[in-house]
XYZ file of C-alpha atoms in Angstrom:
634
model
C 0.000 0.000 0.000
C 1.183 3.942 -0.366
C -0.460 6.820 1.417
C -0.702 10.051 -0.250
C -1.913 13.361 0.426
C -3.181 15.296 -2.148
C -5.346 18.920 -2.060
C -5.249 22.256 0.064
C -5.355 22.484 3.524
C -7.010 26.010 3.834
C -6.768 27.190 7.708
C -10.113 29.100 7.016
C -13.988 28.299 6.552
C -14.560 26.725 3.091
C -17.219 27.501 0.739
C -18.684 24.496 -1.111
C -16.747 25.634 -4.677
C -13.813 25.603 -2.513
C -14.051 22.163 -1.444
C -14.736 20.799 -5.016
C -12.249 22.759 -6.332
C -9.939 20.504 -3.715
C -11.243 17.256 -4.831
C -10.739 18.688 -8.742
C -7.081 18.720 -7.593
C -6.612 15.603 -5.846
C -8.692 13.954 -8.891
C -5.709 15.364 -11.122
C -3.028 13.051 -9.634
C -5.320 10.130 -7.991
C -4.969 6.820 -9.216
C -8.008 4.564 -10.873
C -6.649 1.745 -8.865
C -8.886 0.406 -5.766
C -7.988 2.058 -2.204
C -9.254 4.102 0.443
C -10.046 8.051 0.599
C -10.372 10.415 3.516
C -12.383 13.995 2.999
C -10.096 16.118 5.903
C -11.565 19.591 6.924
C -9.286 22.294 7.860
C -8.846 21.853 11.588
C -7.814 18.272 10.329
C -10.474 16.246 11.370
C -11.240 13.275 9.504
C -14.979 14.093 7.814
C -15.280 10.706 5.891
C -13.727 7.515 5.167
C -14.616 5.783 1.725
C -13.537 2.682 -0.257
C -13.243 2.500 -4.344
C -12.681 -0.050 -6.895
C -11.729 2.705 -9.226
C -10.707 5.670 -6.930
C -10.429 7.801 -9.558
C -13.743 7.550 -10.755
C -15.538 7.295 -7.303
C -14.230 10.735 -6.016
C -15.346 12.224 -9.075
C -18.737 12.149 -8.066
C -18.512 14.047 -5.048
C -17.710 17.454 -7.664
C -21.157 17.039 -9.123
C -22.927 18.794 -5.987
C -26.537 18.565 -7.963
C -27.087 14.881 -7.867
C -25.813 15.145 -3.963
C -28.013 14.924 -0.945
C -27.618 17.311 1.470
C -25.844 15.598 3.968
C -22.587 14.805 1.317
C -23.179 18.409 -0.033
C -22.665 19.822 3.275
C -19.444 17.437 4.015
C -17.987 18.270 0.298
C -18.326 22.411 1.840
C -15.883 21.626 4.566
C -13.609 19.457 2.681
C -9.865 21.089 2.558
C -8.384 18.441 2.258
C -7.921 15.057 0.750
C -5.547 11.240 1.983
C -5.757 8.222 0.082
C -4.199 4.941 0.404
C -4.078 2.508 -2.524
C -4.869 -1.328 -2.088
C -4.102 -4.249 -4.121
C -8.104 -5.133 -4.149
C -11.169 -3.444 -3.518
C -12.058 -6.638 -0.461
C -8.350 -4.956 1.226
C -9.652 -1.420 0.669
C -13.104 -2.629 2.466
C -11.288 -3.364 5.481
C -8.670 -0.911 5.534
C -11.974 1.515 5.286
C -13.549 -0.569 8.279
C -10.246 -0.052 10.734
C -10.117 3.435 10.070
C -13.861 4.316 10.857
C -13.124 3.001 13.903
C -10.459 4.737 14.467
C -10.766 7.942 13.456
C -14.915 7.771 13.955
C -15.585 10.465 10.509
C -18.882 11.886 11.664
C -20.083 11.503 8.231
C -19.886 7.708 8.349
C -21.921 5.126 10.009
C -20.466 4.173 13.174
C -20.456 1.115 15.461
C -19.893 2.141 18.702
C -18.542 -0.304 20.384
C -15.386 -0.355 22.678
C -16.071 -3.668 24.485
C -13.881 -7.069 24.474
C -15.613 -10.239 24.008
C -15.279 -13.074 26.453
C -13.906 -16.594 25.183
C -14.207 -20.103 26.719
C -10.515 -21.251 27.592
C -9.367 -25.126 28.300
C -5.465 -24.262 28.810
C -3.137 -26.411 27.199
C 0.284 -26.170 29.151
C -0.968 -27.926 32.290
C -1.608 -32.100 32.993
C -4.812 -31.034 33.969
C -5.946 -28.585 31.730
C -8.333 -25.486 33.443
C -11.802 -24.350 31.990
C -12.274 -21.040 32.282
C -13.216 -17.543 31.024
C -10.498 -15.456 28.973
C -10.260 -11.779 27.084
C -7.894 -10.395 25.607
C -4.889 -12.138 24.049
C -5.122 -15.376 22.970
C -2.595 -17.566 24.712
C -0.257 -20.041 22.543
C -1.443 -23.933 23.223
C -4.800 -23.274 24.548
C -8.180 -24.099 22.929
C -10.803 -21.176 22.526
C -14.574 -21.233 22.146
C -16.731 -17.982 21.348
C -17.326 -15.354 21.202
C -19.892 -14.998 23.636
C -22.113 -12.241 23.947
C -21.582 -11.597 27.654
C -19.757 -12.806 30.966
C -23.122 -13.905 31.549
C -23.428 -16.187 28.611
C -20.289 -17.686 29.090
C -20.363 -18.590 33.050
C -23.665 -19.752 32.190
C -21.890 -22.160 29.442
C -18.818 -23.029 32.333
C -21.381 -23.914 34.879
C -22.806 -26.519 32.892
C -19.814 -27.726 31.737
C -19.085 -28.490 35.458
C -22.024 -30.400 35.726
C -21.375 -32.328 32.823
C -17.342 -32.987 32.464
C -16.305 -32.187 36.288
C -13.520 -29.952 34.973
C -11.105 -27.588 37.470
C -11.753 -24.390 37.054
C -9.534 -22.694 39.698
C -5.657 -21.443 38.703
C -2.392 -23.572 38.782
C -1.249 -21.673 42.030
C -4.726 -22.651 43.774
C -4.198 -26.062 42.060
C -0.826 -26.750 43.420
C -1.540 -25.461 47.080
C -4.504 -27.420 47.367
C -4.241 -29.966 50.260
C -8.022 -30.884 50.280
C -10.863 -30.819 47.883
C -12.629 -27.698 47.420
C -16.546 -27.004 47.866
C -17.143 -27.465 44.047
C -16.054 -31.431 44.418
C -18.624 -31.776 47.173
C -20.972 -30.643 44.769
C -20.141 -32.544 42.492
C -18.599 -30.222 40.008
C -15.254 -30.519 40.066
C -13.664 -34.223 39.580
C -10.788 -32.515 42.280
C -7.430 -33.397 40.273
C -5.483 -31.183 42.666
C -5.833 -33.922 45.318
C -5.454 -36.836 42.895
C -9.149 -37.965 42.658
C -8.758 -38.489 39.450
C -6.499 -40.054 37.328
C -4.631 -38.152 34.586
C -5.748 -40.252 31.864
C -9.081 -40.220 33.217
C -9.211 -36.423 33.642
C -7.968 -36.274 29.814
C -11.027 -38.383 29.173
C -13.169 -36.011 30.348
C -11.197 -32.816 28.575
C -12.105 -34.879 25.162
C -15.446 -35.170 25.564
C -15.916 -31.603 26.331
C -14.065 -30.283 23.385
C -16.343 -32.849 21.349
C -19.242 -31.269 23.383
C -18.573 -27.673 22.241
C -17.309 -28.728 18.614
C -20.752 -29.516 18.288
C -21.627 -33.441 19.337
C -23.541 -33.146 22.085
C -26.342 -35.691 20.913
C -23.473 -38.325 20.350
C -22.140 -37.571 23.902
C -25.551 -38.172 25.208
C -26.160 -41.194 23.379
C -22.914 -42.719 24.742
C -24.242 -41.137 28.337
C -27.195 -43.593 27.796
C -25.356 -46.474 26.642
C -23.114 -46.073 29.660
C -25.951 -45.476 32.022
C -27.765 -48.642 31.172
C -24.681 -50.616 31.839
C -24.086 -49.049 35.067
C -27.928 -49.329 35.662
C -27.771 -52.996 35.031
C -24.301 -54.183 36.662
C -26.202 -52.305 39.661
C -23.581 -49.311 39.917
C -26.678 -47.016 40.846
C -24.245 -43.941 42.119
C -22.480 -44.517 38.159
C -25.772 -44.150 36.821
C -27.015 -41.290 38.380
C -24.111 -39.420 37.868
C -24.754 -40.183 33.742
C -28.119 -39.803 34.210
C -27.850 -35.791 35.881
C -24.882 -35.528 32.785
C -27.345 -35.914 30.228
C -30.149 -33.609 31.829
C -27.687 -30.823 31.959
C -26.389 -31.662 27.994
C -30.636 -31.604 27.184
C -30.739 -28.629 29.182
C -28.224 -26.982 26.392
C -29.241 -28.559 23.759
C -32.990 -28.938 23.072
C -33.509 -27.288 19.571
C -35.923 -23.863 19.393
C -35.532 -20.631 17.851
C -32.639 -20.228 20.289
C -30.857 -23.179 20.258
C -31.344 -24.246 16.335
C -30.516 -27.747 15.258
C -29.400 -27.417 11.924
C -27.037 -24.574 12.524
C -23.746 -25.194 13.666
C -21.642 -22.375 13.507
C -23.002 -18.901 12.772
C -23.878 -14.921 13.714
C -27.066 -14.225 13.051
C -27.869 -10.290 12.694
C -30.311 -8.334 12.117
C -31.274 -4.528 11.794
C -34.713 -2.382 12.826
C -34.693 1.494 12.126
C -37.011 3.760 13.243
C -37.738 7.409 14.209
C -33.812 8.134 12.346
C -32.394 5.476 15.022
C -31.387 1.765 13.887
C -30.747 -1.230 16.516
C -29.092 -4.804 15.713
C -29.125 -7.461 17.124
C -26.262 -10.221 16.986
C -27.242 -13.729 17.836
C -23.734 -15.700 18.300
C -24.095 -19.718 17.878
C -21.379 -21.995 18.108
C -21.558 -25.602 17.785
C -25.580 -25.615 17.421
C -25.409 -23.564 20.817
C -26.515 -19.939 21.310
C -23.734 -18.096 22.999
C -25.767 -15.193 23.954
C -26.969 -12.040 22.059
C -26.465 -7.926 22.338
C -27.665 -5.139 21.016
C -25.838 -2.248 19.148
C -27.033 1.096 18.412
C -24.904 2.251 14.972
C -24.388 6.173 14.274
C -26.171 7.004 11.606
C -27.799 9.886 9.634
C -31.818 9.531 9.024
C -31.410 8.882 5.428
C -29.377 5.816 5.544
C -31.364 2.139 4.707
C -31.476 -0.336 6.637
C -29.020 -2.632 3.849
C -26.428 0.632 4.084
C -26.403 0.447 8.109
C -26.000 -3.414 8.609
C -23.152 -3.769 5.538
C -21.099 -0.751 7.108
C -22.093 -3.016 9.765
C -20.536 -6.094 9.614
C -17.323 -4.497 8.301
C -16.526 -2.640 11.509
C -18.318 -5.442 13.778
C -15.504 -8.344 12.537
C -12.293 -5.671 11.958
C -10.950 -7.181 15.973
C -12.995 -10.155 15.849
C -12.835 -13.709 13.717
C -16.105 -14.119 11.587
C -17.961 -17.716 11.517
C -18.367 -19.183 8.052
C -21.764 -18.183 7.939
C -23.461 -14.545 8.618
C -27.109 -14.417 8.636
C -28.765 -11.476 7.941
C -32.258 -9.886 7.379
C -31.331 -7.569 4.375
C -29.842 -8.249 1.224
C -26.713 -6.409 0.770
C -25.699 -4.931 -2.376
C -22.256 -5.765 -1.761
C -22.670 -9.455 -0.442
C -20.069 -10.921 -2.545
C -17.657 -8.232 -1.749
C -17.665 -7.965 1.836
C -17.820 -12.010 1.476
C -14.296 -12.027 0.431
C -13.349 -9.399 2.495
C -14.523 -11.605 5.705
C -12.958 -14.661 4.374
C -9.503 -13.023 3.884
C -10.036 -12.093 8.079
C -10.837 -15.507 8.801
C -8.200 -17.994 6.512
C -11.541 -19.453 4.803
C -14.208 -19.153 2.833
C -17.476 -16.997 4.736
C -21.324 -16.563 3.524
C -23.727 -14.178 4.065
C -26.858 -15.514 3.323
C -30.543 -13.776 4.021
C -32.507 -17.103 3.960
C -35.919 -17.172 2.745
C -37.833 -20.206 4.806
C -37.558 -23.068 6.835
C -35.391 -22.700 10.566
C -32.585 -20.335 9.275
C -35.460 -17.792 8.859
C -36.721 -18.298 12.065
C -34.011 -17.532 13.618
C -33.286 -14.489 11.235
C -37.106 -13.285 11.975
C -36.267 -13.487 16.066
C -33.257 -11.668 16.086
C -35.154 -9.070 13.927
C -37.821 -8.914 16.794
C -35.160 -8.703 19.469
C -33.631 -5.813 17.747
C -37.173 -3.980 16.935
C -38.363 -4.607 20.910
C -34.627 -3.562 22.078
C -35.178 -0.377 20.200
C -38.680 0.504 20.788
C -37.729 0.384 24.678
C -34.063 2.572 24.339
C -36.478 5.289 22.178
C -38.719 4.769 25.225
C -35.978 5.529 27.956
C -34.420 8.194 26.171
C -37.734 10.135 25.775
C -37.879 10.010 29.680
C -34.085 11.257 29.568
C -34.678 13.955 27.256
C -37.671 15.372 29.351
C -35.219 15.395 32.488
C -33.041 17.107 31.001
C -35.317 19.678 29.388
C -36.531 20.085 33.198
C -32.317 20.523 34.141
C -32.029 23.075 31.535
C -34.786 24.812 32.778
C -33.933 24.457 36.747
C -30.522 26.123 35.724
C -31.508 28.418 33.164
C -29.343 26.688 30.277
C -29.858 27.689 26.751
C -30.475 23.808 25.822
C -30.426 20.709 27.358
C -27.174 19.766 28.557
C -25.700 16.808 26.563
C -22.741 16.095 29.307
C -23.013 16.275 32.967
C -19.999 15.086 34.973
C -20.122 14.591 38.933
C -17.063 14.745 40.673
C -16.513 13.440 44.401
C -13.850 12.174 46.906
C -13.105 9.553 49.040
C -10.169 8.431 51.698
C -9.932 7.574 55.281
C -7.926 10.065 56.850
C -5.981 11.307 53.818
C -5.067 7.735 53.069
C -5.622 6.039 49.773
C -7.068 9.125 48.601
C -9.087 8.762 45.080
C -11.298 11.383 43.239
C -13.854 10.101 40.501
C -16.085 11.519 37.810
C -19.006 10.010 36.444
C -20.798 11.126 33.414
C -24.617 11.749 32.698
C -26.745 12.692 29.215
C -29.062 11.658 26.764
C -28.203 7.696 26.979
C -28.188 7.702 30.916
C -24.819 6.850 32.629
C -22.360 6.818 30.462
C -20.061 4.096 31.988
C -17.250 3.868 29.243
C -16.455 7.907 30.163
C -16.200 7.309 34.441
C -12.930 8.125 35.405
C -10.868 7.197 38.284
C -8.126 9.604 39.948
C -5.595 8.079 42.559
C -4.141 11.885 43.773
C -0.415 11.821 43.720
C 0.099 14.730 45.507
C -0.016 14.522 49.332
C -2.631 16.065 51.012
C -3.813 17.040 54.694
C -6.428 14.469 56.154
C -9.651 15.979 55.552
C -8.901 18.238 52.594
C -11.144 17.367 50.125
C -10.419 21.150 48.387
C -6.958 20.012 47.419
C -8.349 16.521 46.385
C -10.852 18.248 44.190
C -8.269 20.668 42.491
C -5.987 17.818 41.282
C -8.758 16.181 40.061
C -10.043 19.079 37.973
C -6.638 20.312 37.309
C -5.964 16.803 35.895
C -9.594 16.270 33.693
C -9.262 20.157 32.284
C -5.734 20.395 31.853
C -5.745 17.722 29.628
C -8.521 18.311 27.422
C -7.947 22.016 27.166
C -4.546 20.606 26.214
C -6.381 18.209 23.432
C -8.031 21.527 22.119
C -5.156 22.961 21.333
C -3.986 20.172 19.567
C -7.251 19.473 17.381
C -7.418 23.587 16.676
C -10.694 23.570 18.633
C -11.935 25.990 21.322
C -13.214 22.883 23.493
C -12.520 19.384 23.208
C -15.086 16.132 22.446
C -15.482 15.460 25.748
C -16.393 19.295 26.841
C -19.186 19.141 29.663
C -22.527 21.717 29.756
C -22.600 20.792 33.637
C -20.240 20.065 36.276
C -21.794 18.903 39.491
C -20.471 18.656 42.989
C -21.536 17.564 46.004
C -21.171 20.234 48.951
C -22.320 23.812 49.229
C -21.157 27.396 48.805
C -17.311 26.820 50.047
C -17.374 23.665 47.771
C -19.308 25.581 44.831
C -16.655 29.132 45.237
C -13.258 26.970 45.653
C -13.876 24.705 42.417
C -14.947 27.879 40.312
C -11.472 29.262 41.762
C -9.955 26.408 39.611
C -11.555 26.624 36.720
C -10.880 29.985 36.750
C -7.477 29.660 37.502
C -7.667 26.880 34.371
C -9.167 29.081 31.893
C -12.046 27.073 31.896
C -15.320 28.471 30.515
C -18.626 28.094 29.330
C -19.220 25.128 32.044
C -22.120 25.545 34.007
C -21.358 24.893 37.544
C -23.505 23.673 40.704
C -23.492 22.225 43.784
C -26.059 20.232 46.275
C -25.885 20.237 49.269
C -28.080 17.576 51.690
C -30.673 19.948 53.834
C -31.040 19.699 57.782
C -29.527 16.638 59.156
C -28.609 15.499 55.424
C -31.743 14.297 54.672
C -32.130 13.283 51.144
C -35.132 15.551 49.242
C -34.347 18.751 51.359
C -30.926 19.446 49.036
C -30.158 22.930 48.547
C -28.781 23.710 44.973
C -25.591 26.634 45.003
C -24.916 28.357 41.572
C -22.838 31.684 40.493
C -25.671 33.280 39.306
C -28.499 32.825 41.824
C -29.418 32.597 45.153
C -29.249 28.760 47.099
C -32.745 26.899 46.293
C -34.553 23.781 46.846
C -37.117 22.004 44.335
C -39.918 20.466 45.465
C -39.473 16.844 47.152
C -41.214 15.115 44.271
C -39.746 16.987 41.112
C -38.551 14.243 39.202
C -35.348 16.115 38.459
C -34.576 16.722 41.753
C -34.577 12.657 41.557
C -32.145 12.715 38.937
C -29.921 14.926 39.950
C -30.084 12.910 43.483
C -29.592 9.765 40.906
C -25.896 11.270 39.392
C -25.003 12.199 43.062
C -25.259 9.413 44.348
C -23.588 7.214 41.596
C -20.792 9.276 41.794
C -20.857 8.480 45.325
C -21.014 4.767 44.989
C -18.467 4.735 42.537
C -16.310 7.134 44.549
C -16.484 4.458 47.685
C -15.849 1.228 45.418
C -12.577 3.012 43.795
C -11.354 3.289 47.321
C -12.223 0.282 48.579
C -10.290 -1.656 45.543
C -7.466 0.945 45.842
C -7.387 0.080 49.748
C -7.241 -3.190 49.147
C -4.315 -3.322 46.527
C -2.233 -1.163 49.097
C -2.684 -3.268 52.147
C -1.254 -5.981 50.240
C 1.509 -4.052 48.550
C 2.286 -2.428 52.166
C 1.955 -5.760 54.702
C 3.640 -8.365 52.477
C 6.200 -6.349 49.675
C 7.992 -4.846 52.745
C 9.137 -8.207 54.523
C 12.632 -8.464 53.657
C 12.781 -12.089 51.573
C 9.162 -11.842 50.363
C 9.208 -11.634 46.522
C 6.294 -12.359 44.061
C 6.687 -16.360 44.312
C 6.381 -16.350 47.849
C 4.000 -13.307 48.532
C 1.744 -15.275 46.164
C 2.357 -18.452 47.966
C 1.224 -16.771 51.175
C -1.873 -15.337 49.507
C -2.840 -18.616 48.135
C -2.184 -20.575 51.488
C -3.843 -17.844 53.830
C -6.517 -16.218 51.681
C -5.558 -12.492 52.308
C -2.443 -10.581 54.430
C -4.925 -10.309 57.226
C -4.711 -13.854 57.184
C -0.566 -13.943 56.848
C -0.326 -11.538 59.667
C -2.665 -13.852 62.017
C -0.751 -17.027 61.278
C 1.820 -18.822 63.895
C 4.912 -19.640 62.490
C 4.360 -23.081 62.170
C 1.777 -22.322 60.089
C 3.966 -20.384 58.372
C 6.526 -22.661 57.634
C 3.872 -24.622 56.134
C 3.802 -22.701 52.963
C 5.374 -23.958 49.888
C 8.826 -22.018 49.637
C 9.130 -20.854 53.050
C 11.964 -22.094 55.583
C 12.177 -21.394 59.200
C 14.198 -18.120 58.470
C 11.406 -16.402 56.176
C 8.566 -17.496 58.457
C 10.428 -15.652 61.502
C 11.149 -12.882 59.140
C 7.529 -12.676 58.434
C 5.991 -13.568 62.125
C 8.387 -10.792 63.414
C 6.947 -7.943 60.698
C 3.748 -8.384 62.204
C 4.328 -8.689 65.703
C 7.183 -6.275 66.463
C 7.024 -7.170 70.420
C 8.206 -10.772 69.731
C 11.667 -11.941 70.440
C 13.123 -15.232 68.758
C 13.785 -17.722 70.774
């Protein structure tokens, strides 16, 4: 490939001859081979991505404005710019177009917005007795994968049964090899308990092939050899053999009974499908993996009003699969006009061939026809919940006399014990709810005072404005992205003037900022609200956005408390165990294994302690004298 950039880059508004006359230039020098264009405004920002066969010939139409709707018009008036990057084939220049949507998000594209991993199903393969258990991320070398699934959910839900049925370990080699005793899950009969040599390593291996033959797809063979099995045990009167085969099978049934969920003549496949309505689309991806349904989610695509519904789910499937494997078969409810294209393009991500198929009867359709409901029900009840978010925030806009409603509000609050551990959070509010992808967590460097939650509060803000004023600057923009129409804070007038002192301080403007305060004897509905430009006031105890804002409080709150506690936690362990001269990260994990927590270390005797794989006598007096300072060796 070769990048290339060709045109003006004006640092002043554009008129729309301007930005044909750019493309007119770029056209002079641009190849008619197949590759990938970006339209760049003048601050720089990426406006669109687009894929040609012919680049040549595909940029030319963006100079014949007339024949244009609106929305390209408008996006050919800012263009100053133009980048392409030449491809050896059009199915390369699809995917190259895919990774850098999601990249660079253009806001004239369609966008999936979605930052989230994908959970696998793991059976590790450098261990005797290999581990079942849940994995993102990185794909390890030597262990076997299963997935995606659509959820944690989905896949504990798939382990759990897999206990049931195959009695594999689940917990991690360092449990494994401190084990002394079998855990609760062998009492329950879910765990075979190899750490204690219950089982046989040939035996165990048994049971590791029949669950990778489960999950390839063969459960009905597995449960007619359960049957066999159980009939012999039945009838050479091994009743305890027989009921163990006989609960095996119910939890295989349990899995596999074919419906519009579990399909039996569908091995291997996504099945997705898109609903659009009101200028708002929703799909739905069903995931199914050896004639089992993994799990499903829902995705909510970018998208301008005059996009169709075949438009939305190609641009679709391109982004969805650019991190991700594709099956070898892609259901869908649409036919795509580029079907054989973005067929190759899949198949050179996955190694082999991959179909995309809209089927027209029999179970295939039925399955296509419930994801389509899914994804129509899904959206009918986000439209729902974000007409009740829109009318709370026409009711905040009004309550503090903004212009509009606001489309960011972040919350900011503290929490330590006496200056210790000290963290400051922000959580983020607008039209979709909570926005849980922008919470951010703040461990303050600097040290403070116990008690000061003003300095706490100004590294915070120093830290979140500092570096997106700094971003500004960067882009060419007055604000960044990420700018907020609200900043809320929990206290009252010495809270509300000290923060405005930093924003001042930080050049920061245009932020509308507020406080609430609890009323007498902090009880919740009597909060007092503290802005710049008004007197202190209350709403009335049933205003639902009094609610609300009570609602962003007191997540901020509850997230404030949990960031602590886990910060708390990680530094009693650092401090109690990484200070004992001797104690490295074998042995301080050895300890944590054996004891449970360094609560537990410090409590032990030291012939407990001596117990522990990889500690002598010297290391456990080392250790039993940290935490009792008083004692004297004998």
């Amino acid at each position: 490939m070769t990048d290339e950039t060709l045109g003006a880059t004006a640092e002043m508004p554009v008129s729309p001859l301007t930005g044909v006359e750019v493309i007119q230039t770029a056209l002079k020098t641009m190849p008619l081979s197949p590759g990938v264009y970006r339209m760049i405004n003048a601050k720089g920002e990426v406006l669109y991505v687009g894929k040609a066969r012919a680049l040549k010939k595909r940029v030319t139409s963006y100079t014949q404005l007339s024949r244009l709707p609106e929305r390209l018009r408008r996006m050919v008036s800012e263009t100053a710019s133009m980048e392409i990057v030449t491809t050896h084939t059009e199915a390369e220049a699809l995917l190259l177009e895919a990774n850098y949507i999601k990249r660079m998000k253009p806001r004239f594209n369609i966008l999936l917005r979605d930052d989230k991993s994908y959970p696998w199903l793991m059976l590790t393969g450098q261990h005797g007795f290999p581990q079942l258990a849940k994995h993102r991320g990185r794909m390890e070398k030597g262990a076997s994968y299963w997935g995606p699934f659509a959820s944690a959910w989905a896949v504990n839900q798939t382990i759990t049964i897999l206990q049931r049925v195959f009695q594999l370990r689940t917990c991690s080699d360092s449990v494994f090899s401190s084990r002394t005793r079998p855990c609760l899950l062998f009492q329950i009969k879910r765990c075979s308990a190899p750490c204690v040599d219950r089982i046989s390593q040939e035996d165990y291996g048994h049971l590791v092939t029949q669950a990778k033959e489960f999950l390839a797809g063969e459960g009905a063979t597995l449960k007619a050899q359960f049957a066999k099995e159980m009939e012999q045990a039945a009838e050479t009167l091994d009743y305890e053999r027989a009921a163990i085969l006989r609960d095996r099978i119910r939890a295989l049934a349990s899995m596999q009974d074919s419906t519009v969920v579990n399909p039996s003549n569908i091995r291997d496949a996504d099945v997705i499908a898109v609903w659009q309505t009101a200028g708002q689309a929703c799909i739905q991806v069903f995931f199914i993996r050896g004639g089992r349904n993994n799990g499903n989610r829902a995705f909510y695509p970018a998208h301008t009003k005059d996009e169709t519904d075949a438009d939305i789910l190609a641009a679709f499937l391109a982004q969805f699969y650019d991190d991700k494997p594709p099956p070898a078969l892609i259901l869908v409810n649409h036919e795509l006009e580029e079907t054989p294209l973005l067929s190759e393009a899949l198949g050179i991500k996955r190694g082999h061939k991959v179909e995309i198929l809209r089927p027209q009867r029999g179970e295939r359709r039925e399955v296509v026809e419930h994801a389509e409901t899914n994804a129509r029900e899904a959206l009918e009840r986000k439209l729902a919940e974000s007409a009740g978010q829109a009318k709370l925030l026409d009711g905040v806009a009004k309550v503090f006399g903004l212009d509009e409603p606001p489309n960011r509000i972040e919350v900011y609050d503290n929490s330590h014990i006496m200056g210790t551990n000290p963290y400051g959070v922000m959580i983020v509010g607008g039209p979709e709810g909570f926005d849980r992808r922008s919470y951010r967590k703040y461990s303050i460097r600097s040290g403070i005072t116990p008690g000061d939650d003003f300095g706490m509060m100004r590294e915070v803000l120093e830290r979140r404005f500092g570096r997106a004023l700094k971003e500004a600057a960067e882009q060419g923009r007055e604000k960044s992205a990420d700018w907020p129409d609200v900043l809320l804070i929990d206290g009252g007038a010495g809270q509300l003037s000290a923060v405005q002192s930093v924003l001042d301080s930080l050049g920061v403007r245009d932020v509308k900022l507020v406080s609430i305060a609890k009323g007498p004897d902090r009880n919740a509905g009597r909060e007092w609200f503290h802005t710049l430009d008004a007197p202190p006031f209350q709403l009335e105890p049933r205003d639902p956005v009094l609610y609300y804002l009570q609602r962003l409080r007191d997540e901020a709150h509850r997230f404030a408390i949990t960031t602590h506690r886990a910060g708390r936690s990680k530094a009693f362990v650092k401090s109690e165990l990484d200070e004992i001269p001797g104690i490295g990260p074998t042995r301080k994990r050895a300890l944590l294994n054996h004891f449970g927590s360094a609560r537990g270390v410090s409590q032990a005797g030291l012939a407990e302690l001596e117990a522990v794989s990889g500690v002598n006598r010297e290391t456990a007096r080392a250790i039993y004298g940290h935490f009792h300072p008083d004692w004297t060796p004998a």
